[in-house]
PDB file of C-alpha atoms in Angstrom:
ATOM      1  CA  MET A 728      17.638  -2.295  15.753  1.00  0.00           C
ATOM      2  CA  LYS A 729      18.297   1.170  13.679  1.00  0.00           C
ATOM      3  CA  VAL A 730      19.000   1.343  10.468  1.00  0.00           C
ATOM      4  CA  ALA A 731      21.526   3.902   8.243  1.00  0.00           C
ATOM      5  CA  PHE A 732      20.648   5.017   5.007  1.00  0.00           C
ATOM      6  CA  ASN A 733      22.479   6.113   2.235  1.00  0.00           C
ATOM      7  CA  SER A 734      20.342   8.522   1.224  1.00  0.00           C
ATOM      8  CA  TYR A 735      16.614   9.717   1.188  1.00  0.00           C
ATOM      9  CA  LEU A 736      14.676   9.674  -1.976  1.00  0.00           C
ATOM     10  CA  PHE A 737      12.290  11.542  -2.049  1.00  0.00           C
ATOM     11  CA  VAL A 738       9.682  12.027  -5.310  1.00  0.00           C
ATOM     12  CA  PHE A 739       9.877  15.485  -5.812  1.00  0.00           C
ATOM     13  CA  GLY A 740      14.101  15.216  -4.756  1.00  0.00           C
ATOM     14  CA  ILE A 741      17.272  13.648  -2.815  1.00  0.00           C
ATOM     15  CA  TRP A 742      18.543  14.133   0.220  1.00  0.00           C
ATOM     16  CA  THR A 743      21.365  12.685   1.175  1.00  0.00           C
ATOM     17  CA  SER A 744      24.174  12.990   3.798  1.00  0.00           C
ATOM     18  CA  LYS A 745      27.843  12.660   3.315  1.00  0.00           C
ATOM     19  CA  GLU A 746      27.873  10.127   6.854  1.00  0.00           C
ATOM     20  CA  MET A 747      25.561   8.386   5.254  1.00  0.00           C
ATOM     21  CA  SER A 748      27.144   7.868   2.279  1.00  0.00           C
ATOM     22  CA  GLU A 749      30.508   7.274   4.162  1.00  0.00           C
ATOM     23  CA  THR A 750      27.788   4.768   6.461  1.00  0.00           C
ATOM     24  CA  PRO A 751      29.113   0.459   4.772  1.00  0.00           C
ATOM     25  CA  ASN A 752      26.110  -1.405   3.087  1.00  0.00           C
ATOM     26  CA  ALA A 753      24.141   1.140   4.146  1.00  0.00           C
ATOM     27  CA  LYS A 754      20.063   1.285   2.561  1.00  0.00           C
ATOM     28  CA  HIS A 755      18.278   4.021   0.408  1.00  0.00           C
ATOM     29  CA  LEU A 756      15.451   5.768   1.602  1.00  0.00           C
ATOM     30  CA  VAL A 757      12.294   6.306  -0.110  1.00  0.00           C
ATOM     31  CA  ILE A 758       9.820   8.110   0.789  1.00  0.00           C
ATOM     32  CA  PHE A 759       6.138   8.957  -0.832  1.00  0.00           C
ATOM     33  CA  ASP A 760       3.999  10.975  -0.219  1.00  0.00           C
ATOM     34  CA  PHE A 761       0.711   9.566  -1.453  1.00  0.00           C
ATOM     35  CA  ASP A 762      -1.176  12.467  -3.088  1.00  0.00           C
ATOM     36  CA  TYR A 763       0.161  13.387  -6.522  1.00  0.00           C
ATOM     37  CA  SER A 764       3.176  11.673  -5.962  1.00  0.00           C
ATOM     38  CA  ILE A 765       1.165   8.671  -6.150  1.00  0.00           C
ATOM     39  CA  VAL A 766      -1.357   8.737  -7.045  1.00  0.00           C
ATOM     40  CA  ASP A 767      -2.201  11.954  -9.986  1.00  0.00           C
ATOM     41  CA  CYS A 768      -4.749  12.961  -7.939  1.00  0.00           C
ATOM     42  CA  ASN A 769      -5.851  14.522  -4.104  1.00  0.00           C
ATOM     43  CA  SER A 770      -7.456  11.272  -2.817  1.00  0.00           C
ATOM     44  CA  ASP A 771      -9.515  13.029  -0.135  1.00  0.00           C
ATOM     45  CA  THR A 772     -11.971  15.167  -3.175  1.00  0.00           C
ATOM     46  CA  PHE A 773     -11.427  12.075  -5.211  1.00  0.00           C
ATOM     47  CA  VAL A 774     -14.459  10.779  -2.862  1.00  0.00           C
ATOM     48  CA  ASN A 775     -16.482  13.639  -3.530  1.00  0.00           C
ATOM     49  CA  SER A 776     -17.949  11.329  -6.480  1.00  0.00           C
ATOM     50  CA  LEU A 777     -19.291   9.364  -4.695  1.00  0.00           C
ATOM     51  CA  CYS A 778     -21.537  12.814  -2.688  1.00  0.00           C
ATOM     52  CA  PRO A 779     -25.017  12.656  -4.757  1.00  0.00           C
ATOM     53  CA  ASP A 780     -24.059  14.416  -8.423  1.00  0.00           C
ATOM     54  CA  SER A 781     -20.888  14.766  -7.300  1.00  0.00           C
ATOM     55  CA  ILE A 782     -21.218  17.103  -5.148  1.00  0.00           C
ATOM     56  CA  VAL A 783     -20.121  18.985  -1.356  1.00  0.00           C
ATOM     57  CA  PRO A 784     -23.411  19.749  -0.149  1.00  0.00           C
ATOM     58  CA  GLU A 785     -22.250  23.744   1.472  1.00  0.00           C
ATOM     59  CA  ARG A 786     -23.071  22.157   4.990  1.00  0.00           C
ATOM     60  CA  VAL A 787     -20.413  20.466   5.052  1.00  0.00           C
ATOM     61  CA  ASN A 788     -17.768  22.988   3.077  1.00  0.00           C
ATOM     62  CA  LYS A 789     -18.504  25.789   5.403  1.00  0.00           C
ATOM     63  CA  GLU A 790     -16.385  23.844   8.331  1.00  0.00           C
ATOM     64  CA  TYR A 791     -13.137  23.357   6.913  1.00  0.00           C
ATOM     65  CA  ASP A 792     -11.478  26.459   8.139  1.00  0.00           C
ATOM     66  CA  GLY A 793      -8.610  26.504   6.247  1.00  0.00           C
ATOM     67  CA  ASN A 794      -6.799  24.478   9.083  1.00  0.00           C
ATOM     68  CA  ASN A 795      -8.981  21.782   9.959  1.00  0.00           C
ATOM     69  CA  TRP A 796      -8.779  19.236   6.684  1.00  0.00           C
ATOM     70  CA  THR A 797      -9.837  16.004   8.722  1.00  0.00           C
ATOM     71  CA  GLN A 798     -12.080  17.682  10.933  1.00  0.00           C
ATOM     72  CA  TYR A 799     -13.840  18.651   6.621  1.00  0.00           C
ATOM     73  CA  MET A 800     -13.031  14.966   5.969  1.00  0.00           C
ATOM     74  CA  ALA A 801     -15.378  13.372   9.665  1.00  0.00           C
ATOM     75  CA  GLU A 802     -18.174  15.958   8.296  1.00  0.00           C
ATOM     76  CA  LEU A 803     -18.003  14.534   4.815  1.00  0.00           C
ATOM     77  CA  PHE A 804     -17.540  10.766   6.082  1.00  0.00           C
ATOM     78  CA  LYS A 805     -20.701  11.117   8.215  1.00  0.00           C
ATOM     79  CA  TYR A 806     -22.331  13.391   5.062  1.00  0.00           C
ATOM     80  CA  LEU A 807     -21.772  10.572   2.995  1.00  0.00           C
ATOM     81  CA  HIS A 808     -23.574   8.091   5.106  1.00  0.00           C
ATOM     82  CA  GLU A 809     -26.056   9.595   6.227  1.00  0.00           C
ATOM     83  CA  CYS A 810     -26.022   9.377   1.768  1.00  0.00           C
ATOM     84  CA  GLY A 811     -25.540   4.834   1.518  1.00  0.00           C
ATOM     85  CA  VAL A 812     -22.372   5.399   0.720  1.00  0.00           C
ATOM     86  CA  ARG A 813     -20.369   1.743   2.226  1.00  0.00           C
ATOM     87  CA  ARG A 814     -17.121   0.821   2.690  1.00  0.00           C
ATOM     88  CA  ASP A 815     -17.384  -0.776  -0.546  1.00  0.00           C
ATOM     89  CA  ASP A 816     -18.260   1.939  -2.397  1.00  0.00           C
ATOM     90  CA  TYR A 817     -15.953   3.707  -1.311  1.00  0.00           C
ATOM     91  CA  GLU A 818     -13.266   0.701  -2.644  1.00  0.00           C
ATOM     92  CA  LYS A 819     -14.512   1.278  -6.079  1.00  0.00           C
ATOM     93  CA  CYS A 820     -14.369   4.930  -5.854  1.00  0.00           C
ATOM     94  CA  LEU A 821     -10.320   4.504  -4.630  1.00  0.00           C
ATOM     95  CA  VAL A 822      -9.491   1.863  -6.598  1.00  0.00           C
ATOM     96  CA  LYS A 823      -9.837   3.885  -9.974  1.00  0.00           C
ATOM     97  CA  MET A 824      -7.478   6.489  -8.832  1.00  0.00           C
ATOM     98  CA  PRO A 825      -4.824   7.358 -11.278  1.00  0.00           C
ATOM     99  CA  PHE A 826      -1.426   6.270 -10.811  1.00  0.00           C
ATOM    100  CA  VAL A 827       1.388   9.075 -11.712  1.00  0.00           C
ATOM    101  CA  LYS A 828       2.559   8.150 -14.935  1.00  0.00           C
ATOM    102  CA  GLY A 829       6.041   5.781 -14.126  1.00  0.00           C
ATOM    103  CA  LEU A 830       5.921   5.602 -10.344  1.00  0.00           C
ATOM    104  CA  ASN A 831       3.633   1.721 -11.098  1.00  0.00           C
ATOM    105  CA  ASP A 832       6.707   0.741 -12.511  1.00  0.00           C
ATOM    106  CA  LEU A 833       9.487   3.222 -10.489  1.00  0.00           C
ATOM    107  CA  ILE A 834       7.457   1.325  -6.809  1.00  0.00           C
ATOM    108  CA  LEU A 835       7.876  -1.704  -8.425  1.00  0.00           C
ATOM    109  CA  ASN A 836      11.085  -1.805  -8.816  1.00  0.00           C
ATOM    110  CA  LEU A 837      11.836  -0.879  -5.536  1.00  0.00           C
ATOM    111  CA  LYS A 838      10.131  -3.042  -3.824  1.00  0.00           C
ATOM    112  CA  PRO A 839      12.508  -5.387  -1.347  1.00  0.00           C
ATOM    113  CA  LYS A 840      13.139  -8.546  -2.618  1.00  0.00           C
ATOM    114  CA  ASN A 841      13.933 -10.346  -0.474  1.00  0.00           C
ATOM    115  CA  ASN A 842       9.560 -11.774  -0.313  1.00  0.00           C
ATOM    116  CA  ALA A 843       9.616 -15.445  -0.290  1.00  0.00           C
ATOM    117  CA  ASP A 844       7.360 -15.238  -3.354  1.00  0.00           C
ATOM    118  CA  ASP A 845       9.733 -13.138  -5.360  1.00  0.00           C
ATOM    119  CA  ASP A 846      11.597 -15.197  -7.828  1.00  0.00           C
ATOM    120  CA  ASP A 847      14.062 -12.259  -8.151  1.00  0.00           C
ATOM    121  CA  SER A 848      15.451 -12.680  -4.966  1.00  0.00           C
ATOM    122  CA  CYS A 849      18.583 -10.931  -4.699  1.00  0.00           C
ATOM    123  CA  GLY A 850      19.535 -11.393  -0.873  1.00  0.00           C
ATOM    124  CA  GLU A 851      19.660  -8.016   0.715  1.00  0.00           C
ATOM    125  CA  ASP A 852      17.414  -4.766  -0.354  1.00  0.00           C
ATOM    126  CA  GLU A 853      18.953  -2.042  -1.241  1.00  0.00           C
ATOM    127  CA  TYR A 854      15.879   0.285  -0.908  1.00  0.00           C
ATOM    128  CA  GLU A 855      13.666   0.909   1.954  1.00  0.00           C
ATOM    129  CA  LEU A 856      10.140   2.309   0.880  1.00  0.00           C
ATOM    130  CA  ILE A 857       7.509   4.645   3.277  1.00  0.00           C
ATOM    131  CA  ILE A 858       4.648   6.753   3.023  1.00  0.00           C
ATOM    132  CA  ILE A 859       4.567   9.982   4.649  1.00  0.00           C
ATOM    133  CA  SER A 860       0.439  11.564   3.893  1.00  0.00           C
ATOM    134  CA  ASP A 861      -2.167  13.907   5.063  1.00  0.00           C
ATOM    135  CA  SER A 862      -4.181  10.980   3.144  1.00  0.00           C
ATOM    136  CA  ASN A 863      -4.965   8.113   5.805  1.00  0.00           C
ATOM    137  CA  SER A 864      -4.934   4.825   6.648  1.00  0.00           C
ATOM    138  CA  PHE A 865      -7.881   3.333   4.408  1.00  0.00           C
ATOM    139  CA  PHE A 866      -8.117   5.086   0.948  1.00  0.00           C
ATOM    140  CA  ILE A 867      -3.818   4.707   0.786  1.00  0.00           C
ATOM    141  CA  GLU A 868      -3.611   0.388   1.953  1.00  0.00           C
ATOM    142  CA  THR A 869      -7.254   0.583   0.118  1.00  0.00           C
ATOM    143  CA  PHE A 870      -5.010   1.427  -3.184  1.00  0.00           C
ATOM    144  CA  LEU A 871      -2.202  -0.284  -2.471  1.00  0.00           C
ATOM    145  CA  GLU A 872      -3.874  -3.501  -2.105  1.00  0.00           C
ATOM    146  CA  TYR A 873      -5.912  -4.046  -5.324  1.00  0.00           C
ATOM    147  CA  ASN A 874      -2.379  -2.410  -6.846  1.00  0.00           C
ATOM    148  CA  GLY A 875      -0.578  -5.213  -5.397  1.00  0.00           C
ATOM    149  CA  MET A 876       1.001  -3.059  -3.496  1.00  0.00           C
ATOM    150  CA  GLU A 877       0.234  -4.206   0.178  1.00  0.00           C
ATOM    151  CA  ASN A 878       3.756  -5.504   1.177  1.00  0.00           C
ATOM    152  CA  VAL A 879       5.976  -2.883  -0.498  1.00  0.00           C
ATOM    153  CA  PHE A 880       5.844  -0.285   1.901  1.00  0.00           C
ATOM    154  CA  ARG A 881       8.012  -0.861   5.055  1.00  0.00           C
ATOM    155  CA  LYS A 882       5.629   1.576   6.790  1.00  0.00           C
ATOM    156  CA  VAL A 883       2.568   4.091   6.160  1.00  0.00           C
ATOM    157  CA  TYR A 884       2.943   7.310   8.032  1.00  0.00           C
ATOM    158  CA  THR A 885      -1.339   9.041   8.290  1.00  0.00           C
ATOM    159  CA  ASN A 886      -4.209   9.483   9.017  1.00  0.00           C
ATOM    160  CA  PRO A 887      -5.906   6.250  11.080  1.00  0.00           C
ATOM    161  CA  ALA A 888      -9.445   5.621   9.476  1.00  0.00           C
ATOM    162  CA  SER A 889     -11.573   2.857  10.107  1.00  0.00           C
ATOM    163  CA  PHE A 890     -15.446   2.149   9.887  1.00  0.00           C
ATOM    164  CA  ASP A 891     -17.537   2.157  12.818  1.00  0.00           C
ATOM    165  CA  THR A 892     -19.723  -0.454  13.986  1.00  0.00           C
ATOM    166  CA  ASP A 893     -22.408   1.252  11.760  1.00  0.00           C
ATOM    167  CA  GLY A 894     -20.990   1.094   9.262  1.00  0.00           C
ATOM    168  CA  CYS A 895     -19.589   5.451   8.778  1.00  0.00           C
ATOM    169  CA  LEU A 896     -15.581   5.574   7.764  1.00  0.00           C
ATOM    170  CA  ILE A 897     -14.367   8.056  10.934  1.00  0.00           C
ATOM    171  CA  ILE A 898     -11.048  10.231  10.275  1.00  0.00           C
ATOM    172  CA  ASN A 899      -8.416  10.651  13.680  1.00  0.00           C
ATOM    173  CA  GLU A 900      -5.732  12.827  13.424  1.00  0.00           C
ATOM    174  CA  TYR A 901      -1.506  11.253  12.803  1.00  0.00           C
ATOM    175  CA  GLN A 902      -0.303  13.910  15.621  1.00  0.00           C
ATOM    176  CA  ARG A 903      -1.816  17.062  17.125  1.00  0.00           C
ATOM    177  CA  GLN A 904       1.347  19.445  16.406  1.00  0.00           C
ATOM    178  CA  THR A 905       1.516  22.885  17.354  1.00  0.00           C
ATOM    179  CA  PHE A 906       5.996  22.980  16.976  1.00  0.00           C
ATOM    180  CA  CYS A 907       5.169  23.547  13.020  1.00  0.00           C
ATOM    181  CA  ASN A 908       3.437  26.844  11.363  1.00  0.00           C
ATOM    182  CA  ILE A 909       4.910  25.253   8.224  1.00  0.00           C
ATOM    183  CA  SER A 910       2.763  21.930   8.348  1.00  0.00           C
ATOM    184  CA  ALA A 911      -0.178  21.315   8.856  1.00  0.00           C
ATOM    185  CA  VAL A 912      -1.823  20.808  12.690  1.00  0.00           C
ATOM    186  CA  ASN A 913      -2.120  16.955  11.909  1.00  0.00           C
ATOM    187  CA  ILE A 914       1.067  16.178  10.972  1.00  0.00           C
ATOM    188  CA  CYS A 915       4.514  17.139  10.376  1.00  0.00           C
ATOM    189  CA  LYS A 916       6.591  15.465   7.124  1.00  0.00           C
ATOM    190  CA  GLY A 917       9.528  16.501   8.925  1.00  0.00           C
ATOM    191  CA  HIS A 918       9.428  15.754  11.814  1.00  0.00           C
ATOM    192  CA  VAL A 919       7.854  12.207  10.545  1.00  0.00           C
ATOM    193  CA  LEU A 920      10.740  11.461   9.455  1.00  0.00           C
ATOM    194  CA  GLN A 921      12.804  12.692  11.533  1.00  0.00           C
ATOM    195  CA  GLU A 922      11.595  10.229  14.399  1.00  0.00           C
ATOM    196  CA  TYR A 923      12.526   7.389  10.987  1.00  0.00           C
TER     197      TYR A 923
END
């Protein structure tokens, strides 16, 4: 089912098309990034505190060539695994990420109201919230669950991440794209939004 939207709200701006604003009963699509948009930090570098002395070793740093951040993070996760970092260590770290000031309240005010446990349900939801981020699914899901927001966002578009049987965090690219030269090779947020 296709849903019409009256407007798109980014945390850094609003875009509305004339066609959408004339569509009756259309929702407002609110699009969030994650790093420096919901959390007031870079979630990827926030976990550097899990390294011994909070220092990423040079052998890991030299893996980054300026265009392969996701592969760099995969190497960092391998290193952290070698250091004995486990899922619960990541979770304890990630829940300490600070919200961007006011974003917690904004998200809770825009969240869908038609949940069964929502006392102030008022019928049709006016807003649809999504996240498009170059972070990863484990980081985002951990933070959202800790803050009671696991059911607020309709969809999260990000790099998939999960733990292997040995307990090492594994990250994969959301996509491999070559059509947009202003985006990271692993995700073009504009393309994701157009497809949505």
